Amino acid sequence: MFHIPVMKREVLELLIKDPKGLYVDCTIGTGGHTEEILKSRTNQDVTVIGIDRDGLALDIAKKRLKGYQKRLKLVQGNFRDLEKHLAGRKYDGFLLDLGISSLQLADSSRGFSYMEDGPIDMAMGEDGSSVREMLSGAGQEEISRILKEFGEEKRHRVIAKSIVRARDLEEIVRTGQLVKAVKEVIYPNKIYGTLSRVFQAFRIWANDELENLRVFLPQAVRLLNTGGRIAIISYHSLEDRIVKRFFVHEEKDCICPPDFPVCVCDKQAKLRIITRQPVLPAPSEIEENTRARSAKLRVAERI
Ligand SMILES: C[S@@+](CC[C@H](N)C(=O)[O-])C[C@H]1O[C@@H](n2cnc3c(N)ncnc32)[C@H](O)[C@@H]1O
């Protein structure tokens, strides 16, 4: 089963400006967006470099895109090391489609889903940490902080307490045990929303997702050709806020306090924001693919 790429038409329209350009899909996953780019009739001379930290996803992308071998290069790695992977030249665009793929979610042996019982791991690639280790080592305060910060979960204290209580009886090694600990303190009518925030929080923590994004952004700007674009699809407000603030900051020419008579910061704008408001999927897309429901696409251009 392939992951269904979100807002593929919008990504194509807003990202690809040069029909002979070199683009980087920094979260190629199983290759949905990249396939769309490579097969488009106007992009027959476009080349794509695809990065993903998940080797299993890359294997699928490689098979799926074998007809485009000459215009595609795949790299296993973390997009936070962008300059290490791509040093030596400039690029015409970067695409980030954040979060996890349906492939990862559907594989219960990786522990991303609360719907099925499996070992509690949640590492996206070999470089991620395991939630199992964190849950056995972290104190109640730390667990509570992760739930609050990365899951924006209001009941973080109560849930952390229940997790620690369960862990004191038996090490938490399976998603089912975590689900049970959460169910013990949350009303049934709120349980699915809460579980999705709890699992999101641990996944973001285990894979250092927010820091990866923060570290990626300035590198992408440095590697862009003038006129090149960064397109980012995010699925929750924590990521969207980071992208929005970064774009706004990079669009400013001066960041001196307003009462300074002359500019002393020497800051120069590097980006022009293309999407003042984030682009959202059409209702028909959300109907066909519920995963698109929370997606927001932001695009900026190197000036
Ligand atoms: C939403 S999926 C991308 C799906 C893809 N656009 C498609 O159409 O098939 C996100 C992918 O990003 C990868 N990923 C997440 N964080 C990453 C990181 N820091 N570096 C590299 N890949 C990452 C995940 O492993 C996953 O395969």
mmCIF file of C-alpha atoms and ligand atoms in Angstrom:
data_model
loop_
_atom_site.group_PDB
_atom_site.id
_atom_site.type_symbol
_atom_site.label_atom_id
_atom_site.label_comp_id
_atom_site.label_asym_id
_atom_site.label_seq_id
_atom_site.Cartn_x
_atom_site.Cartn_y
_atom_site.Cartn_z
ATOM 1 C CA MET A 1 0.000 0.000 0.000
ATOM 2 C CA PHE A 2 1.382 3.383 -1.009
ATOM 3 C CA HIS A 3 1.055 6.568 0.997
ATOM 4 C CA ILE A 4 -1.299 9.028 -0.754
ATOM 5 C CA PRO A 5 0.588 12.282 -1.391
ATOM 6 C CA VAL A 6 -1.165 15.339 -0.017
ATOM 7 C CA MET A 7 -1.866 18.436 -2.179
ATOM 8 C CA LYS A 8 0.184 17.044 -5.057
ATOM 9 C CA ARG A 9 -1.247 19.488 -7.625
ATOM 10 C CA GLU A 10 -0.600 22.476 -5.341
ATOM 11 C CA VAL A 11 2.958 21.294 -4.596
ATOM 12 C CA LEU A 12 3.712 20.901 -8.291
ATOM 13 C CA GLU A 13 2.315 24.322 -9.183
ATOM 14 C CA LEU A 14 4.014 26.199 -6.368
ATOM 15 C CA LEU A 15 7.368 24.428 -6.178
ATOM 16 C CA ILE A 16 8.489 23.717 -9.729
ATOM 17 C CA LYS A 17 9.382 26.876 -11.615
ATOM 18 C CA ASP A 18 12.286 25.671 -13.720
ATOM 19 C CA PRO A 19 11.386 22.794 -16.108
ATOM 20 C CA LYS A 20 15.086 21.873 -16.234
ATOM 21 C CA GLY A 21 15.728 22.412 -12.536
ATOM 22 C CA LEU A 22 17.257 20.318 -9.780
ATOM 23 C CA TYR A 23 14.864 19.737 -6.883
ATOM 24 C CA VAL A 24 15.200 17.950 -3.558
ATOM 25 C CA ASP A 25 12.350 15.979 -2.013
ATOM 26 C CA CYS A 26 13.684 15.889 1.547
ATOM 27 C CA THR A 27 11.000 13.445 2.770
ATOM 28 C CA ILE A 28 10.566 11.260 -0.286
ATOM 29 C CA GLY A 29 8.885 8.439 1.671
ATOM 30 C CA THR A 30 7.434 5.991 -0.836
ATOM 31 C CA GLY A 31 7.862 8.543 -3.610
ATOM 32 C CA GLY A 32 4.361 9.929 -4.192
ATOM 33 C CA HIS A 33 5.237 13.608 -4.636
ATOM 34 C CA THR A 34 8.432 12.833 -6.530
ATOM 35 C CA GLU A 35 6.573 10.565 -8.960
ATOM 36 C CA GLU A 36 4.130 13.372 -9.594
ATOM 37 C CA ILE A 37 7.004 15.783 -10.314
ATOM 38 C CA LEU A 38 8.938 13.395 -12.572
ATOM 39 C CA LYS A 39 5.980 12.192 -14.609
ATOM 40 C CA SER A 40 4.521 15.625 -15.320
ATOM 41 C CA ARG A 41 4.766 16.442 -19.030
ATOM 42 C CA THR A 42 6.188 19.897 -18.429
ATOM 43 C CA ASN A 43 8.915 18.525 -16.139
ATOM 44 C CA GLN A 44 10.568 16.011 -18.449
ATOM 45 C CA ASP A 45 13.979 17.595 -17.792
ATOM 46 C CA VAL A 46 13.625 18.032 -14.058
ATOM 47 C CA THR A 47 15.984 16.054 -11.796
ATOM 48 C CA VAL A 48 15.112 15.086 -8.222
ATOM 49 C CA ILE A 49 17.233 14.077 -5.267
ATOM 50 C CA GLY A 50 15.119 12.159 -2.749
ATOM 51 C CA ILE A 51 16.099 11.953 0.911
ATOM 52 C CA ASP A 52 14.518 9.896 3.683
ATOM 53 C CA ARG A 53 15.797 8.587 6.997
ATOM 54 C CA ASP A 54 13.706 5.422 6.591
ATOM 55 C CA GLY A 55 15.507 2.742 4.550
ATOM 56 C CA LEU A 56 12.312 0.693 4.077
ATOM 57 C CA ALA A 57 10.517 3.660 2.500
ATOM 58 C CA LEU A 58 13.503 4.289 0.210
ATOM 59 C CA ASP A 59 13.435 0.674 -1.009
ATOM 60 C CA ILE A 60 9.808 1.119 -2.052
ATOM 61 C CA ALA A 61 10.502 4.507 -3.663
ATOM 62 C CA LYS A 62 13.395 2.976 -5.612
ATOM 63 C CA LYS A 63 11.188 0.237 -7.083
ATOM 64 C CA ARG A 64 8.296 2.573 -7.755
ATOM 65 C CA LEU A 65 10.471 5.131 -9.544
ATOM 66 C CA LYS A 66 12.750 2.775 -11.453
ATOM 67 C CA GLY A 67 11.530 4.197 -14.759
ATOM 68 C CA TYR A 68 13.050 7.570 -13.820
ATOM 69 C CA GLN A 69 16.510 6.342 -12.783
ATOM 70 C CA LYS A 70 18.335 8.887 -14.951
ATOM 71 C CA ARG A 71 16.618 11.820 -13.297
ATOM 72 C CA LEU A 72 16.554 10.572 -9.723
ATOM 73 C CA LYS A 73 19.077 10.035 -6.952
ATOM 74 C CA LEU A 74 18.132 8.570 -3.570
ATOM 75 C CA VAL A 75 19.925 9.319 -0.320
ATOM 76 C CA GLN A 76 19.276 7.734 3.070
ATOM 77 C CA GLY A 77 19.733 10.314 5.780
ATOM 78 C CA ASN A 78 18.232 12.985 7.951
ATOM 79 C CA PHE A 79 17.248 16.287 6.331
ATOM 80 C CA ARG A 80 18.765 18.065 9.322
ATOM 81 C CA ASP A 81 22.148 17.213 7.714
ATOM 82 C CA LEU A 82 21.134 18.841 4.426
ATOM 83 C CA GLU A 83 24.422 20.627 3.773
ATOM 84 C CA LYS A 84 26.361 17.452 4.457
ATOM 85 C CA HIS A 85 24.275 15.513 1.916
ATOM 86 C CA LEU A 86 24.062 18.215 -0.747
ATOM 87 C CA ALA A 87 27.183 20.368 -0.451
ATOM 88 C CA GLY A 88 28.934 21.747 -3.504
ATOM 89 C CA ARG A 89 26.128 23.246 -5.555
ATOM 90 C CA LYS A 90 22.792 25.072 -5.422
ATOM 91 C CA TYR A 91 19.253 23.800 -5.938
ATOM 92 C CA ASP A 92 15.997 25.079 -7.429
ATOM 93 C CA GLY A 93 13.660 23.862 -4.730
ATOM 94 C CA PHE A 94 13.165 21.870 -1.561
ATOM 95 C CA LEU A 95 10.064 19.948 -0.561
ATOM 96 C CA LEU A 96 9.297 18.832 2.986
ATOM 97 C CA ASP A 97 6.214 16.717 3.647
ATOM 98 C CA LEU A 98 6.531 16.305 7.393
ATOM 99 C CA GLY A 99 5.468 13.597 9.809
ATOM 100 C CA ILE A 100 5.114 9.906 9.127
ATOM 101 C CA SER A 101 3.866 8.000 6.117
ATOM 102 C CA SER A 102 0.929 5.590 5.955
ATOM 103 C CA LEU A 103 3.522 2.861 5.442
ATOM 104 C CA GLN A 104 5.111 3.612 8.817
ATOM 105 C CA LEU A 105 1.754 4.012 10.546
ATOM 106 C CA ALA A 106 0.396 0.746 9.166
ATOM 107 C CA ASP A 107 3.371 -1.326 10.331
ATOM 108 C CA SER A 108 2.421 -2.304 13.889
ATOM 109 C CA SER A 109 5.932 -3.650 14.505
ATOM 110 C CA ARG A 110 7.194 -0.035 14.516
ATOM 111 C CA GLY A 111 4.845 1.135 17.246
ATOM 112 C CA PHE A 112 3.545 4.391 15.685
ATOM 113 C CA SER A 113 -0.131 3.543 15.969
ATOM 114 C CA TYR A 114 -2.455 3.310 18.952
ATOM 115 C CA MET A 115 -4.933 1.339 16.851
ATOM 116 C CA GLU A 116 -2.908 -1.868 16.929
ATOM 117 C CA ASP A 117 -0.763 -3.469 19.588
ATOM 118 C CA GLY A 118 2.953 -3.714 18.807
ATOM 119 C CA PRO A 119 6.396 -3.087 20.272
ATOM 120 C CA ILE A 120 6.674 0.519 21.348
ATOM 121 C CA ASP A 121 9.524 1.916 19.266
ATOM 122 C CA MET A 122 8.531 4.824 16.949
ATOM 123 C CA ALA A 123 12.031 5.413 15.510
ATOM 124 C CA MET A 124 11.671 6.639 11.901
ATOM 125 C CA GLY A 125 15.170 5.531 10.977
ATOM 126 C CA GLU A 126 18.235 4.067 12.592
ATOM 127 C CA ASP A 127 19.075 7.488 14.023
ATOM 128 C CA GLY A 128 15.872 7.891 16.095
ATOM 129 C CA SER A 129 15.573 7.059 19.818
ATOM 130 C CA SER A 130 13.219 4.370 21.052
ATOM 131 C CA VAL A 131 10.178 5.407 23.051
ATOM 132 C CA ARG A 132 10.543 2.181 24.999
ATOM 133 C CA GLU A 133 13.885 3.316 26.454
ATOM 134 C CA MET A 134 12.556 6.772 27.181
ATOM 135 C CA LEU A 135 9.515 5.404 28.985
ATOM 136 C CA SER A 136 11.648 3.181 31.157
ATOM 137 C CA GLY A 137 14.150 5.908 32.046
ATOM 138 C CA ALA A 138 12.284 9.228 32.201
ATOM 139 C CA GLY A 139 10.788 10.671 35.376
ATOM 140 C CA GLN A 140 7.126 11.672 35.692
ATOM 141 C CA GLU A 141 8.016 15.353 35.222
ATOM 142 C CA GLU A 142 9.881 14.627 31.999
ATOM 143 C CA ILE A 143 7.019 12.528 30.583
ATOM 144 C CA SER A 144 4.575 15.272 31.525
ATOM 145 C CA ARG A 145 6.755 17.881 29.787
ATOM 146 C CA ILE A 146 6.947 15.822 26.581
ATOM 147 C CA LEU A 147 3.149 15.416 26.517
ATOM 148 C CA LYS A 148 2.627 19.135 27.082
ATOM 149 C CA GLU A 149 5.317 20.427 24.731
ATOM 150 C CA PHE A 150 5.040 18.007 21.811
ATOM 151 C CA GLY A 151 1.409 16.908 22.132
ATOM 152 C CA GLU A 152 -0.112 20.149 23.461
ATOM 153 C CA GLU A 153 -1.995 17.790 25.781
ATOM 154 C CA LYS A 154 -3.888 19.569 28.555
ATOM 155 C CA ARG A 155 -4.136 16.487 30.788
ATOM 156 C CA HIS A 156 -0.367 15.910 30.616
ATOM 157 C CA ARG A 157 0.127 15.631 34.387
ATOM 158 C CA VAL A 158 -2.596 13.046 34.970
ATOM 159 C CA ILE A 159 -1.528 10.968 31.982
ATOM 160 C CA ALA A 160 2.152 11.058 32.993
ATOM 161 C CA LYS A 161 1.184 9.901 36.489
ATOM 162 C CA SER A 162 -0.838 7.003 35.089
ATOM 163 C CA ILE A 163 2.031 5.990 32.774
ATOM 164 C CA VAL A 164 4.502 5.980 35.675
ATOM 165 C CA ARG A 165 2.046 3.986 37.826
ATOM 166 C CA ALA A 166 1.725 1.369 35.062
ATOM 167 C CA ARG A 167 5.477 1.304 34.541
ATOM 168 C CA ASP A 168 6.116 0.695 38.233
ATOM 169 C CA LEU A 169 4.095 -2.512 37.950
ATOM 170 C CA GLU A 170 5.613 -3.678 34.654
ATOM 171 C CA GLU A 171 8.002 -2.178 32.059
ATOM 172 C CA ILE A 172 6.069 -0.590 29.169
ATOM 173 C CA VAL A 173 7.224 -2.370 26.033
ATOM 174 C CA ARG A 174 4.064 -2.445 23.887
ATOM 175 C CA THR A 175 1.748 0.209 22.506
ATOM 176 C CA GLY A 176 -1.204 -1.637 24.079
ATOM 177 C CA GLN A 177 0.208 -0.986 27.572
ATOM 178 C CA LEU A 178 0.527 2.720 26.853
ATOM 179 C CA VAL A 179 -3.018 2.838 25.466
ATOM 180 C CA LYS A 180 -4.283 1.105 28.627
ATOM 181 C CA ALA A 181 -2.492 3.569 30.923
ATOM 182 C CA VAL A 182 -4.041 6.514 29.046
ATOM 183 C CA LYS A 183 -7.521 4.925 29.006
ATOM 184 C CA GLU A 184 -7.408 4.597 32.776
ATOM 185 C CA VAL A 185 -7.522 8.382 33.254
ATOM 186 C CA ILE A 186 -9.359 9.701 30.176
ATOM 187 C CA TYR A 187 -13.119 9.586 29.498
ATOM 188 C CA PRO A 188 -14.050 7.237 26.630
ATOM 189 C CA ASN A 189 -15.568 10.069 24.570
ATOM 190 C CA LYS A 190 -12.200 11.894 24.583
ATOM 191 C CA ILE A 191 -9.945 8.899 24.203
ATOM 192 C CA TYR A 192 -9.103 8.956 20.465
ATOM 193 C CA GLY A 193 -8.129 12.624 20.406
ATOM 194 C CA THR A 194 -6.016 12.150 23.519
ATOM 195 C CA LEU A 195 -4.302 9.002 22.244
ATOM 196 C CA SER A 196 -3.438 10.709 19.008
ATOM 197 C CA ARG A 197 -1.828 13.628 20.921
ATOM 198 C CA VAL A 198 0.036 11.238 23.261
ATOM 199 C CA PHE A 199 1.429 9.169 20.380
ATOM 200 C CA GLN A 200 2.282 12.323 18.436
ATOM 201 C CA ALA A 201 4.185 13.705 21.447
ATOM 202 C CA PHE A 202 6.311 10.585 21.935
ATOM 203 C CA ARG A 203 6.974 10.280 18.192
ATOM 204 C CA ILE A 204 8.112 13.891 17.908
ATOM 205 C CA TRP A 205 10.321 13.442 20.950
ATOM 206 C CA ALA A 206 11.832 10.127 19.762
ATOM 207 C CA ASN A 207 12.718 11.524 16.347
ATOM 208 C CA ASP A 208 13.656 15.054 17.455
ATOM 209 C CA GLU A 209 11.265 16.286 14.790
ATOM 210 C CA LEU A 210 10.980 19.965 15.743
ATOM 211 C CA GLU A 211 14.726 20.436 16.114
ATOM 212 C CA ASN A 212 15.300 18.699 12.759
ATOM 213 C CA LEU A 213 12.988 21.225 11.127
ATOM 214 C CA ARG A 214 14.648 24.229 12.843
ATOM 215 C CA VAL A 215 18.113 23.057 11.816
ATOM 216 C CA PHE A 216 16.972 22.290 8.244
ATOM 217 C CA LEU A 217 15.456 25.695 7.402
ATOM 218 C CA PRO A 218 18.543 27.975 7.307
ATOM 219 C CA GLN A 219 20.522 25.300 5.436
ATOM 220 C CA ALA A 220 17.826 25.084 2.760
ATOM 221 C CA VAL A 221 17.946 28.869 2.301
ATOM 222 C CA ARG A 222 21.731 28.797 1.905
ATOM 223 C CA LEU A 223 21.490 26.032 -0.719
ATOM 224 C CA LEU A 224 18.784 27.679 -2.845
ATOM 225 C CA ASN A 225 19.386 29.375 -6.181
ATOM 226 C CA THR A 226 17.853 32.826 -6.486
ATOM 227 C CA GLY A 227 14.228 32.272 -7.464
ATOM 228 C CA GLY A 228 14.288 28.757 -5.978
ATOM 229 C CA ARG A 229 11.550 27.760 -3.562
ATOM 230 C CA ILE A 230 10.969 25.913 -0.299
ATOM 231 C CA ALA A 231 7.586 24.179 0.027
ATOM 232 C CA ILE A 232 6.632 22.685 3.383
ATOM 233 C CA ILE A 233 3.570 20.634 4.280
ATOM 234 C CA SER A 234 3.008 20.355 8.032
ATOM 235 C CA TYR A 235 0.338 18.481 9.931
ATOM 236 C CA HIS A 236 0.215 20.186 13.317
ATOM 237 C CA SER A 237 0.532 23.659 14.710
ATOM 238 C CA LEU A 238 3.952 23.108 16.342
ATOM 239 C CA GLU A 239 5.600 22.561 12.970
ATOM 240 C CA ASP A 240 3.513 25.104 11.123
ATOM 241 C CA ARG A 241 4.446 27.793 13.661
ATOM 242 C CA ILE A 242 8.171 27.100 13.204
ATOM 243 C CA VAL A 243 7.863 27.376 9.411
ATOM 244 C CA LYS A 244 5.701 30.496 9.513
ATOM 245 C CA ARG A 245 8.001 32.331 11.960
ATOM 246 C CA PHE A 246 11.106 31.396 10.013
ATOM 247 C CA PHE A 247 9.655 32.616 6.710
ATOM 248 C CA VAL A 248 8.509 35.903 8.303
ATOM 249 C CA HIS A 249 11.937 36.450 9.911
ATOM 250 C CA GLU A 250 13.785 35.740 6.672
ATOM 251 C CA GLU A 251 11.542 38.144 4.782
ATOM 252 C CA LYS A 252 12.576 41.079 6.969
ATOM 253 C CA ASP A 253 15.321 43.449 5.950
ATOM 254 C CA CYS A 254 15.914 44.852 9.402
ATOM 255 C CA ILE A 255 15.208 43.505 12.876
ATOM 256 C CA CYS A 256 16.372 46.529 14.898
ATOM 257 C CA PRO A 257 13.982 47.741 17.637
ATOM 258 C CA PRO A 258 11.519 50.288 16.130
ATOM 259 C CA ASP A 259 12.966 53.179 18.200
ATOM 260 C CA PHE A 260 16.488 52.824 16.706
ATOM 261 C CA PRO A 261 17.143 55.874 14.472
ATOM 262 C CA VAL A 262 19.274 53.874 12.013
ATOM 263 C CA CYS A 263 19.646 50.214 11.246
ATOM 264 C CA VAL A 264 22.525 48.542 13.042
ATOM 265 C CA CYS A 265 21.613 44.907 12.475
ATOM 266 C CA ASP A 266 22.633 44.698 8.799
ATOM 267 C CA LYS A 267 20.121 41.924 8.311
ATOM 268 C CA GLN A 268 19.072 41.317 4.722
ATOM 269 C CA ALA A 269 15.875 39.674 3.548
ATOM 270 C CA LYS A 270 16.538 36.302 1.948
ATOM 271 C CA LEU A 271 13.016 35.083 1.263
ATOM 272 C CA ARG A 272 9.765 36.317 -0.247
ATOM 273 C CA ILE A 273 6.681 34.596 1.088
ATOM 274 C CA ILE A 274 4.558 33.146 -1.714
ATOM 275 C CA THR A 275 1.682 31.871 0.448
ATOM 276 C CA ARG A 276 0.605 34.669 2.825
ATOM 277 C CA GLN A 277 -1.992 32.262 4.177
ATOM 278 C CA PRO A 278 -1.206 28.546 4.182
ATOM 279 C CA VAL A 279 -2.651 26.563 1.311
ATOM 280 C CA LEU A 280 -5.166 23.962 2.533
ATOM 281 C CA PRO A 281 -6.381 20.825 0.786
ATOM 282 C CA ALA A 282 -9.685 21.059 -1.107
ATOM 283 C CA PRO A 283 -12.677 19.494 0.715
ATOM 284 C CA SER A 284 -12.814 16.800 -1.986
ATOM 285 C CA GLU A 285 -9.219 15.784 -1.170
ATOM 286 C CA ILE A 286 -9.997 15.591 2.559
ATOM 287 C CA GLU A 287 -12.994 13.419 1.761
ATOM 288 C CA GLU A 288 -10.794 10.997 -0.167
ATOM 289 C CA ASN A 289 -7.826 11.092 2.205
ATOM 290 C CA THR A 290 -8.551 11.909 5.853
ATOM 291 C CA ARG A 291 -4.822 12.297 6.504
ATOM 292 C CA ALA A 292 -4.954 15.520 4.465
ATOM 293 C CA ARG A 293 -7.369 17.030 7.013
ATOM 294 C CA SER A 294 -4.756 18.862 9.071
ATOM 295 C CA ALA A 295 -2.284 19.631 6.257
ATOM 296 C CA LYS A 296 -0.981 23.161 5.632
ATOM 297 C CA LEU A 297 1.327 24.088 2.791
ATOM 298 C CA ARG A 298 3.621 27.125 3.026
ATOM 299 C CA VAL A 299 5.949 28.251 0.254
ATOM 300 C CA ALA A 300 8.696 30.887 0.128
ATOM 301 C CA GLU A 301 11.124 31.967 -2.598
ATOM 302 C CA ARG A 302 14.842 32.850 -2.384
ATOM 303 C CA ILE A 303 15.489 36.437 -3.419
HETATM 304 C C1 LIG B 1 4.560 12.171 5.128
HETATM 305 S S1 LIG B 1 5.830 11.093 4.673
HETATM 306 C C2 LIG B 1 6.281 11.644 3.067
HETATM 307 C C3 LIG B 1 5.466 11.028 1.995
HETATM 308 C C4 LIG B 1 5.893 11.388 0.590
HETATM 309 N N1 LIG B 1 5.762 12.806 0.350
HETATM 310 C C5 LIG B 1 5.078 10.617 -0.438
HETATM 311 O O1 LIG B 1 4.369 11.252 -1.222
HETATM 312 O O2 LIG B 1 5.168 9.382 -0.451
HETATM 313 C C6 LIG B 1 7.153 11.697 5.628
HETATM 314 C C7 LIG B 1 8.471 10.965 5.397
HETATM 315 O O3 LIG B 1 9.481 11.801 5.945
HETATM 316 C C8 LIG B 1 10.470 10.995 6.535
HETATM 317 N N2 LIG B 1 11.160 11.831 7.500
HETATM 318 C C9 LIG B 1 10.646 12.392 8.610
HETATM 319 N N3 LIG B 1 11.577 13.119 9.249
HETATM 320 C C10 LIG B 1 12.705 13.021 8.498
HETATM 321 C C11 LIG B 1 14.001 13.578 8.625
HETATM 322 N N4 LIG B 1 14.327 14.370 9.647
HETATM 323 N N5 LIG B 1 14.905 13.308 7.666
HETATM 324 C C12 LIG B 1 14.592 12.514 6.609
HETATM 325 N N6 LIG B 1 13.378 11.954 6.446
HETATM 326 C C13 LIG B 1 12.445 12.204 7.383
HETATM 327 C C14 LIG B 1 9.691 9.844 7.121
HETATM 328 O O4 LIG B 1 10.530 8.725 7.285
HETATM 329 C C15 LIG B 1 8.598 9.625 6.080
HETATM 330 O O5 LIG B 1 8.978 8.656 5.143
#
